[in-house]
């Protein structure tokens, strides 16, 4: 196989070019579009070569759980877009977080997270890892002094998501990186919502960028995927051993889908962010809407920081609360708006060309206790909209069907 460009070669090129040109590995046939290698095993040229490859002394694929050429292409292209030295991919976003934690943490270590992170992330770190003696605390996302106050002598990892799901809270990546490093810890950033098209956390000091490739990297709602971008040392010495023994390997077909998804990431994120901004402005003026959460709106509490950190755009996800007198009515009204839709999808996913709407309190955040849910600010009247590529008039009309009949 010959590789046209590896990630370091493409560094001087623009991101749009890297998105379609980085990590093109052609076979002897010279195919222009990236090949999909469906194989679980590899034939070795000699017993000596096999021994060297298994020992890591020679490059070459050995077994599907450890690596695959299509998977490598995806990893190298994502690394190029994130401006990261290396990348390792996984079967889903959650398994990327599991790999990160298994690689970095041991019993007695402490993880510090935002309390408004993705529901399954809170569950994994707060409950599942606790069984193995890993300590954790969760602080208000936007309160830097709370992050500072919660750092302990055994804090090994700070983990933030920005903007958050579903309230689009933004945190200052540079400030958290400084805090982590002055405390002898690492900073990991879940970059699902912004993607490298808008935000590159490593350029702001983050040590690890975590992705759910299931979302905008694929962009068309087809496959599950996950990844960690980091230094060569972290990827090869800390995370790769966990992949080899833990087997949270990304399937080659899924890798091929997200690899091709990366080619249109920039275009999609720009178009979908523009639609989201227009929809947020319309919702903010709607009489049935109490509040809109969107980083691109001047009413957003970290509007300035968000635009500075996200290349002037707000991303494609917004949330809004319907007006209601109490929690029961709020839930009933949110359900009414969602059930009145005829075009948009009622779906807990995001990162699709189709607009997806969800009720976080009863779905993505349904497993949390009421106390955890309140702390995350996910109230019963909240609806999340992951804005897609339908015509804006049709998106507005579909939401207005329910909103104007409340
Ligand atoms: C979806 C999501 C995840 C988990 O990713 P999966 O691919 O579903 O495992 C983590 N973080 C955020 C912000 C997400 O939206």
CSV table of C-alpha atoms and ligand atoms in Angstrom, one decimal:
chain,number,residue,atom,x,y,z
A,1,UNK,CA,0.0,0.0,0.0
A,2,UNK,CA,1.2,3.5,-0.7
A,3,UNK,CA,0.1,6.5,1.3
A,4,UNK,CA,-0.2,9.8,-0.6
A,5,UNK,CA,-0.1,11.9,2.4
A,6,UNK,CA,0.3,11.2,6.1
A,7,UNK,CA,-1.0,13.5,8.7
A,8,UNK,CA,2.2,15.4,9.3
A,9,UNK,CA,2.7,15.9,5.5
A,10,UNK,CA,-0.7,17.6,5.2
A,11,UNK,CA,-0.1,20.0,8.1
A,12,UNK,CA,0.6,23.0,5.9
A,13,UNK,CA,-2.6,22.3,3.9
A,14,UNK,CA,-6.0,23.8,4.7
A,15,UNK,CA,-8.4,21.8,6.8
A,16,UNK,CA,-10.8,21.5,3.8
A,17,UNK,CA,-8.0,19.9,1.8
A,18,UNK,CA,-7.0,17.6,4.7
A,19,UNK,CA,-10.6,16.4,5.0
A,20,UNK,CA,-10.5,14.9,1.6
A,21,UNK,CA,-6.8,14.2,1.0
A,22,UNK,CA,-5.2,13.2,4.4
A,23,UNK,CA,-4.4,9.5,4.9
A,24,UNK,CA,-5.4,8.2,1.5
A,25,UNK,CA,-3.8,4.8,1.4
A,26,UNK,CA,-4.0,3.3,-2.1
A,27,UNK,CA,-3.7,-0.4,-2.9
A,28,UNK,CA,-1.8,-1.6,-6.0
A,29,UNK,CA,-5.1,-0.9,-8.0
A,30,UNK,CA,-4.8,2.8,-7.5
A,31,UNK,CA,-8.4,3.3,-6.5
A,32,UNK,CA,-9.3,7.0,-6.1
A,33,UNK,CA,-11.9,6.5,-3.4
A,34,UNK,CA,-10.7,4.9,-0.1
A,35,UNK,CA,-10.9,1.1,-0.1
A,36,UNK,CA,-12.8,-0.8,2.5
A,37,UNK,CA,-10.7,-3.7,3.9
A,38,UNK,CA,-13.1,-6.3,5.3
A,39,UNK,CA,-10.8,-8.9,6.9
A,40,UNK,CA,-10.4,-10.1,10.5
A,41,UNK,CA,-6.9,-11.6,9.9
A,42,UNK,CA,-3.7,-11.0,7.8
A,43,UNK,CA,-1.4,-13.4,6.1
A,44,UNK,CA,2.1,-12.9,7.2
A,45,UNK,CA,5.0,-12.9,4.8
A,46,UNK,CA,7.2,-15.1,7.0
A,47,UNK,CA,7.3,-16.5,10.5
A,48,UNK,CA,10.1,-14.1,11.4
A,49,UNK,CA,8.1,-11.1,10.1
A,50,UNK,CA,5.0,-12.3,12.1
A,51,UNK,CA,7.1,-12.5,15.3
A,52,UNK,CA,8.5,-9.0,14.7
A,53,UNK,CA,5.0,-7.6,14.0
A,54,UNK,CA,3.4,-9.1,17.1
A,55,UNK,CA,6.3,-7.7,19.1
A,56,UNK,CA,5.8,-4.2,17.7
A,57,UNK,CA,9.3,-4.2,16.1
A,58,UNK,CA,7.9,-3.9,12.5
A,59,UNK,CA,4.9,-2.2,11.0
A,60,UNK,CA,2.3,-4.5,9.6
A,61,UNK,CA,-1.2,-5.7,10.4
A,62,UNK,CA,-1.6,-8.8,12.5
A,63,UNK,CA,-5.2,-9.2,13.7
A,64,UNK,CA,-8.4,-7.3,13.3
A,65,UNK,CA,-8.8,-6.4,16.9
A,66,UNK,CA,-5.4,-4.6,16.8
A,67,UNK,CA,-5.7,-2.8,13.6
A,68,UNK,CA,-7.0,-2.5,10.0
A,69,UNK,CA,-6.0,-0.3,7.1
A,70,UNK,CA,-9.4,1.4,6.7
A,71,UNK,CA,-9.5,2.1,10.5
A,72,UNK,CA,-6.0,3.5,10.3
A,73,UNK,CA,-7.0,5.9,7.5
A,74,UNK,CA,-9.9,7.2,9.6
A,75,UNK,CA,-7.6,7.7,12.6
A,76,UNK,CA,-5.0,9.6,10.6
A,77,UNK,CA,-7.5,11.8,8.9
A,78,UNK,CA,-9.2,12.7,12.2
A,79,UNK,CA,-5.9,13.4,13.7
A,80,UNK,CA,-5.0,15.7,10.9
A,81,UNK,CA,-8.3,17.6,11.3
A,82,UNK,CA,-7.8,17.9,15.1
A,83,UNK,CA,-4.2,19.0,14.7
A,84,UNK,CA,-3.3,16.0,16.9
A,85,UNK,CA,-0.1,13.9,16.7
A,86,UNK,CA,-2.1,10.6,16.8
A,87,UNK,CA,-5.6,9.1,17.1
A,88,UNK,CA,-7.1,5.7,18.1
A,89,UNK,CA,-10.6,4.7,17.3
A,90,UNK,CA,-13.2,2.7,19.1
A,91,UNK,CA,-16.6,1.0,18.5
A,92,UNK,CA,-18.6,4.0,20.0
A,93,UNK,CA,-18.1,7.3,21.8
A,94,UNK,CA,-18.7,5.6,25.2
A,95,UNK,CA,-16.1,2.9,24.5
A,96,UNK,CA,-13.6,5.7,23.7
A,97,UNK,CA,-14.3,7.2,27.2
A,98,UNK,CA,-14.0,3.7,28.7
A,99,UNK,CA,-10.7,3.2,27.0
A,100,UNK,CA,-9.5,6.6,28.2
A,101,UNK,CA,-10.4,5.8,31.8
A,102,UNK,CA,-9.1,2.2,31.8
A,103,UNK,CA,-5.8,3.5,30.3
A,104,UNK,CA,-5.2,6.5,32.6
A,105,UNK,CA,-6.8,5.6,35.9
A,106,UNK,CA,-6.3,3.2,38.8
A,107,UNK,CA,-8.1,2.7,42.1
A,108,UNK,CA,-7.6,5.7,44.3
A,109,UNK,CA,-7.3,8.2,41.4
A,110,UNK,CA,-9.8,11.0,41.1
A,111,UNK,CA,-11.6,12.4,38.0
A,112,UNK,CA,-13.1,15.8,37.9
A,113,UNK,CA,-15.9,16.4,35.4
A,114,UNK,CA,-18.6,18.9,34.6
A,115,UNK,CA,-21.9,18.0,36.1
A,116,UNK,CA,-23.7,18.8,32.8
A,117,UNK,CA,-21.9,16.1,30.7
A,118,UNK,CA,-23.5,13.5,28.5
A,119,UNK,CA,-25.8,11.3,30.7
A,120,UNK,CA,-23.9,8.0,30.0
A,121,UNK,CA,-20.6,9.7,30.7
A,122,UNK,CA,-21.8,10.7,34.2
A,123,UNK,CA,-23.1,7.2,34.7
A,124,UNK,CA,-19.9,5.5,33.5
A,125,UNK,CA,-17.5,7.7,35.6
A,126,UNK,CA,-19.8,8.3,38.6
A,127,UNK,CA,-21.2,4.8,39.1
A,128,UNK,CA,-19.4,2.1,37.0
A,129,UNK,CA,-15.8,3.3,37.7
A,130,UNK,CA,-16.6,3.9,41.3
A,131,UNK,CA,-17.0,0.1,41.7
A,132,UNK,CA,-13.3,-0.2,40.9
A,133,UNK,CA,-12.2,2.5,43.4
A,134,UNK,CA,-12.0,5.5,41.0
A,135,UNK,CA,-13.2,8.6,42.7
A,136,UNK,CA,-15.0,11.4,40.9
A,137,UNK,CA,-16.6,14.7,41.4
A,138,UNK,CA,-18.9,16.8,39.2
A,139,UNK,CA,-18.9,20.6,39.2
A,140,UNK,CA,-20.9,23.3,37.5
A,141,UNK,CA,-19.6,23.5,33.9
A,142,UNK,CA,-19.1,27.3,33.7
A,143,UNK,CA,-17.8,27.9,37.2
A,144,UNK,CA,-14.0,27.9,37.0
A,145,UNK,CA,-13.6,28.5,40.8
A,146,UNK,CA,-15.7,25.4,41.4
A,147,UNK,CA,-13.3,23.4,39.2
A,148,UNK,CA,-10.3,24.8,41.0
A,149,UNK,CA,-11.9,24.1,44.4
A,150,UNK,CA,-12.6,20.5,43.5
A,151,UNK,CA,-9.1,19.5,42.4
A,152,UNK,CA,-7.5,17.0,44.8
A,153,UNK,CA,-3.9,15.7,45.3
A,154,UNK,CA,-5.0,12.5,43.5
A,155,UNK,CA,-6.8,14.2,40.6
A,156,UNK,CA,-5.4,12.6,37.4
A,157,UNK,CA,-8.0,13.8,34.8
A,158,UNK,CA,-10.2,16.8,34.1
A,159,UNK,CA,-12.9,16.0,31.6
A,160,UNK,CA,-15.2,18.6,30.0
A,161,UNK,CA,-17.6,18.7,27.2
A,162,UNK,CA,-18.2,22.0,25.3
A,163,UNK,CA,-20.8,22.9,24.3
A,164,UNK,CA,-22.7,20.5,26.5
A,165,UNK,CA,-25.7,18.3,25.7
A,166,UNK,CA,-28.4,19.5,25.8
A,167,UNK,CA,-28.0,23.0,27.4
A,168,UNK,CA,-25.0,24.1,25.2
A,169,UNK,CA,-23.0,25.3,28.2
A,170,UNK,CA,-19.6,26.4,27.1
A,171,UNK,CA,-16.4,26.2,29.2
A,172,UNK,CA,-13.0,27.9,28.7
A,173,UNK,CA,-10.8,25.1,27.3
A,174,UNK,CA,-7.6,27.1,27.8
A,175,UNK,CA,-8.4,27.9,31.4
A,176,UNK,CA,-9.2,24.3,32.2
A,177,UNK,CA,-6.0,23.1,30.5
A,178,UNK,CA,-4.0,25.5,32.6
A,179,UNK,CA,-5.7,24.3,35.8
A,180,UNK,CA,-5.2,20.6,34.9
A,181,UNK,CA,-1.5,21.1,34.1
A,182,UNK,CA,-0.8,23.2,37.2
A,183,UNK,CA,-2.3,20.3,39.2
A,184,UNK,CA,-0.4,17.5,37.5
A,185,UNK,CA,-3.5,16.3,35.7
A,186,UNK,CA,-4.5,15.9,32.0
A,187,UNK,CA,-7.4,17.7,30.3
A,188,UNK,CA,-9.7,15.7,28.1
A,189,UNK,CA,-12.4,17.4,26.0
A,190,UNK,CA,-15.5,15.8,24.5
A,191,UNK,CA,-15.6,17.6,21.1
A,192,UNK,CA,-18.8,15.9,19.7
A,193,UNK,CA,-20.9,19.0,19.5
A,194,UNK,CA,-18.4,21.4,17.9
A,195,UNK,CA,-16.2,18.9,15.9
A,196,UNK,CA,-12.8,20.0,14.5
A,197,UNK,CA,-14.6,22.0,11.9
A,198,UNK,CA,-15.4,24.6,14.6
A,199,UNK,CA,-13.2,23.9,17.5
A,200,UNK,CA,-9.7,22.2,18.0
A,201,UNK,CA,-9.2,21.7,21.7
A,202,UNK,CA,-5.6,20.6,21.4
A,203,UNK,CA,-4.7,24.0,20.0
A,204,UNK,CA,-6.1,25.4,23.3
A,205,UNK,CA,-4.0,23.2,25.5
A,206,UNK,CA,-6.2,20.0,25.9
A,207,UNK,CA,-4.3,16.7,26.1
A,208,UNK,CA,-7.0,14.4,24.8
A,209,UNK,CA,-9.9,15.0,22.4
A,210,UNK,CA,-12.7,12.5,22.6
A,211,UNK,CA,-15.2,11.9,19.9
A,212,UNK,CA,-18.4,10.1,19.3
A,213,UNK,CA,-18.0,9.5,15.5
A,214,UNK,CA,-21.7,8.4,15.6
A,215,UNK,CA,-22.6,12.1,15.6
A,216,UNK,CA,-21.3,14.8,13.2
A,217,UNK,CA,-18.2,12.9,11.9
A,218,UNK,CA,-20.5,10.4,10.2
A,219,UNK,CA,-23.1,13.1,9.9
A,220,UNK,CA,-25.8,11.0,8.3
A,221,UNK,CA,-26.8,8.8,11.2
A,222,UNK,CA,-25.5,5.5,9.8
A,223,UNK,CA,-22.9,4.0,12.1
A,224,UNK,CA,-21.5,4.0,15.6
A,225,UNK,CA,-17.9,5.1,16.1
A,226,UNK,CA,-15.6,6.7,18.7
A,227,UNK,CA,-12.1,8.1,18.9
A,228,UNK,CA,-9.4,9.6,21.1
A,229,UNK,CA,-6.9,12.1,19.7
A,230,UNK,CA,-3.8,12.7,21.8
A,231,UNK,CA,0.0,12.5,21.8
A,232,UNK,CA,1.8,9.5,20.2
A,233,UNK,CA,2.8,8.4,23.7
A,234,UNK,CA,-0.7,8.4,25.1
A,235,UNK,CA,-2.1,6.7,22.0
A,236,UNK,CA,0.5,4.0,21.7
A,237,UNK,CA,1.5,3.3,25.3
A,238,UNK,CA,-1.6,4.1,27.3
A,239,UNK,CA,-4.6,3.5,25.0
A,240,UNK,CA,-3.5,0.9,22.4
A,241,UNK,CA,-2.8,-1.8,25.1
A,242,UNK,CA,-6.4,-1.3,26.4
A,243,UNK,CA,-7.8,-1.7,22.9
A,244,UNK,CA,-5.7,-4.9,22.4
A,245,UNK,CA,-7.0,-6.6,25.5
A,246,UNK,CA,-10.3,-4.8,25.8
A,247,UNK,CA,-11.4,-5.2,22.2
A,248,UNK,CA,-13.5,-2.1,21.8
A,249,UNK,CA,-12.3,-2.0,18.2
A,250,UNK,CA,-14.0,0.1,15.5
A,251,UNK,CA,-15.4,-2.2,12.7
A,252,UNK,CA,-13.8,-1.5,9.3
A,253,UNK,CA,-17.1,-0.8,7.6
A,254,UNK,CA,-18.0,1.8,10.2
A,255,UNK,CA,-14.5,3.3,9.9
A,256,UNK,CA,-15.0,3.6,6.1
A,257,UNK,CA,-18.3,5.4,6.6
A,258,UNK,CA,-16.9,7.9,9.1
A,259,UNK,CA,-13.8,8.4,7.0
A,260,UNK,CA,-16.0,9.4,4.0
A,261,UNK,CA,-18.2,11.5,6.4
A,262,UNK,CA,-15.2,13.6,7.4
A,263,UNK,CA,-14.9,14.8,3.8
A,264,UNK,CA,-18.1,16.9,4.1
A,265,UNK,CA,-17.8,17.7,7.8
A,266,UNK,CA,-16.8,21.3,7.3
A,267,UNK,CA,-19.6,22.0,4.8
A,268,UNK,CA,-22.2,20.4,6.9
A,269,UNK,CA,-21.2,22.1,10.2
A,270,UNK,CA,-21.2,25.5,8.5
A,271,UNK,CA,-24.6,25.0,6.9
A,272,UNK,CA,-26.2,23.4,9.9
A,273,UNK,CA,-24.8,26.0,12.3
A,274,UNK,CA,-26.3,28.8,10.1
A,275,UNK,CA,-29.7,27.0,10.2
A,276,UNK,CA,-29.5,26.5,13.9
A,277,UNK,CA,-28.8,30.2,14.5
A,278,UNK,CA,-31.8,31.2,12.4
A,279,UNK,CA,-34.0,28.7,14.2
A,280,UNK,CA,-32.8,29.9,17.6
A,281,UNK,CA,-33.6,33.5,16.8
A,282,UNK,CA,-37.1,32.5,15.7
A,283,UNK,CA,-37.7,30.4,18.8
A,284,UNK,CA,-36.5,33.1,21.1
A,285,UNK,CA,-39.2,35.4,19.7
A,286,UNK,CA,-41.9,32.8,19.9
A,287,UNK,CA,-44.7,33.5,22.5
A,288,UNK,CA,-44.9,29.8,23.6
A,289,UNK,CA,-41.1,29.6,24.3
A,290,UNK,CA,-39.7,30.5,27.7
A,291,UNK,CA,-36.0,30.2,27.0
A,292,UNK,CA,-33.6,29.2,24.2
A,293,UNK,CA,-30.1,27.8,24.8
A,294,UNK,CA,-27.8,28.3,21.9
A,295,UNK,CA,-24.2,29.6,21.9
A,296,UNK,CA,-24.7,31.7,18.8
A,297,UNK,CA,-27.3,33.9,20.5
A,298,UNK,CA,-26.2,37.0,22.4
A,299,UNK,CA,-28.5,35.9,25.3
A,300,UNK,CA,-26.3,32.8,25.8
A,301,UNK,CA,-24.3,33.2,29.0
A,302,UNK,CA,-20.9,32.5,27.4
A,303,UNK,CA,-21.7,33.9,23.9
A,304,UNK,CA,-18.4,35.8,23.5
A,305,UNK,CA,-16.2,32.8,24.7
A,306,UNK,CA,-18.2,30.4,22.5
A,307,UNK,CA,-17.7,32.4,19.4
A,308,UNK,CA,-14.0,32.9,20.1
A,309,UNK,CA,-13.5,29.2,20.8
A,310,UNK,CA,-15.7,27.9,18.0
A,311,UNK,CA,-14.6,29.9,15.0
A,312,UNK,CA,-17.5,32.4,15.2
A,313,UNK,CA,-20.2,29.7,14.9
A,314,UNK,CA,-22.6,28.2,17.5
A,315,UNK,CA,-22.9,24.6,16.3
A,316,UNK,CA,-26.0,22.8,15.1
A,317,UNK,CA,-27.6,21.9,18.4
A,318,UNK,CA,-30.0,24.1,20.4
A,319,UNK,CA,-32.5,23.5,23.2
A,320,UNK,CA,-35.5,25.4,24.3
A,321,UNK,CA,-38.0,25.3,27.2
A,322,UNK,CA,-41.7,25.6,26.6
A,323,UNK,CA,-43.6,28.0,28.8
A,324,UNK,CA,-45.5,26.2,31.6
A,325,UNK,CA,-46.8,26.7,35.2
A,326,UNK,CA,-45.2,23.6,36.7
A,327,UNK,CA,-43.1,20.5,35.9
A,328,UNK,CA,-46.0,18.3,35.0
A,329,UNK,CA,-47.5,20.8,32.6
A,330,UNK,CA,-44.1,21.4,31.1
A,331,UNK,CA,-43.6,17.7,30.3
A,332,UNK,CA,-47.1,17.5,28.8
A,333,UNK,CA,-46.5,20.5,26.6
A,334,UNK,CA,-43.0,19.3,25.5
A,335,UNK,CA,-44.6,16.0,24.5
A,336,UNK,CA,-47.4,17.8,22.7
A,337,UNK,CA,-44.8,19.8,20.6
A,338,UNK,CA,-42.9,16.6,19.7
A,339,UNK,CA,-45.9,14.5,18.9
A,340,UNK,CA,-47.3,17.3,16.6
A,341,UNK,CA,-44.3,17.1,14.3
A,342,UNK,CA,-44.9,15.6,10.8
A,343,UNK,CA,-41.5,16.1,9.1
A,344,UNK,CA,-38.8,16.2,11.8
A,345,UNK,CA,-37.7,13.0,13.6
A,346,UNK,CA,-38.4,12.3,17.2
A,347,UNK,CA,-35.0,10.7,18.0
A,348,UNK,CA,-32.5,10.9,20.8
A,349,UNK,CA,-29.6,10.9,18.3
A,350,UNK,CA,-27.9,14.0,16.9
A,351,UNK,CA,-25.4,14.9,14.2
A,352,UNK,CA,-27.6,14.0,11.2
A,353,UNK,CA,-28.6,15.7,8.1
A,354,UNK,CA,-32.2,15.1,9.2
A,355,UNK,CA,-33.4,17.4,12.1
A,356,UNK,CA,-33.7,15.3,15.2
A,357,UNK,CA,-35.8,16.4,18.2
A,358,UNK,CA,-35.8,14.9,21.7
A,359,UNK,CA,-37.1,15.3,25.3
A,360,UNK,CA,-33.8,14.9,27.3
A,361,UNK,CA,-35.4,14.6,30.7
A,362,UNK,CA,-37.2,11.4,29.8
A,363,UNK,CA,-34.6,9.9,27.5
A,364,UNK,CA,-30.9,10.7,27.4
A,365,UNK,CA,-31.0,12.0,31.0
A,366,UNK,CA,-33.8,9.6,32.1
A,367,UNK,CA,-31.4,7.2,33.9
A,368,UNK,CA,-30.1,10.0,36.2
A,369,UNK,CA,-31.6,10.6,39.6
A,370,UNK,CA,-33.8,13.6,40.0
A,371,UNK,CA,-31.0,15.3,42.0
A,372,UNK,CA,-28.4,14.6,39.2
A,373,UNK,CA,-30.9,15.8,36.5
A,374,UNK,CA,-31.6,19.1,38.4
A,375,UNK,CA,-27.9,19.6,38.8
A,376,UNK,CA,-27.5,19.2,35.0
A,377,UNK,CA,-30.4,21.7,34.5
A,378,UNK,CA,-32.4,19.3,32.4
A,379,UNK,CA,-36.0,20.3,33.1
A,380,UNK,CA,-39.3,18.8,32.0
A,381,UNK,CA,-40.1,21.5,29.5
A,382,UNK,CA,-36.8,21.2,27.6
A,383,UNK,CA,-36.7,20.1,24.0
A,384,UNK,CA,-33.4,19.5,22.2
A,385,UNK,CA,-33.2,20.2,18.4
A,386,UNK,CA,-30.2,18.9,16.4
A,387,UNK,CA,-30.7,21.0,13.3
A,388,UNK,CA,-30.3,19.3,9.9
A,389,UNK,CA,-30.4,20.3,6.3
A,390,UNK,CA,-34.1,20.5,5.5
A,391,UNK,CA,-35.4,23.9,4.3
A,392,UNK,CA,-35.5,26.3,7.3
A,393,UNK,CA,-39.2,27.2,6.6
A,394,UNK,CA,-40.2,23.5,6.9
A,395,UNK,CA,-38.3,23.1,10.2
A,396,UNK,CA,-40.0,26.2,11.6
A,397,UNK,CA,-43.4,25.2,10.4
A,398,UNK,CA,-43.1,21.7,11.9
A,399,UNK,CA,-42.2,23.0,15.3
A,400,UNK,CA,-44.8,25.7,15.1
A,401,UNK,CA,-47.5,23.1,14.6
A,402,UNK,CA,-47.3,22.1,18.3
A,403,UNK,CA,-46.0,25.4,19.7
A,404,UNK,CA,-48.8,27.5,18.3
A,405,UNK,CA,-51.5,25.1,19.7
A,406,UNK,CA,-50.3,25.0,23.3
B,1,LIG,C1,-23.4,10.5,21.8
B,1,LIG,C2,-22.5,11.2,22.7
B,1,LIG,C3,-21.5,10.4,23.4
B,1,LIG,C4,-21.5,8.9,23.3
B,1,LIG,O1,-21.2,8.4,22.0
B,1,LIG,P1,-21.8,7.0,21.5
B,1,LIG,O2,-21.2,7.0,20.1
B,1,LIG,O3,-23.3,7.1,21.5
B,1,LIG,O4,-21.3,6.0,22.4
B,1,LIG,C5,-20.6,11.1,24.2
B,1,LIG,N1,-20.7,12.4,24.3
B,1,LIG,C6,-21.6,13.2,23.7
B,1,LIG,C7,-21.5,14.7,23.8
B,1,LIG,C8,-22.5,12.6,22.8
B,1,LIG,O5,-23.4,13.4,22.2
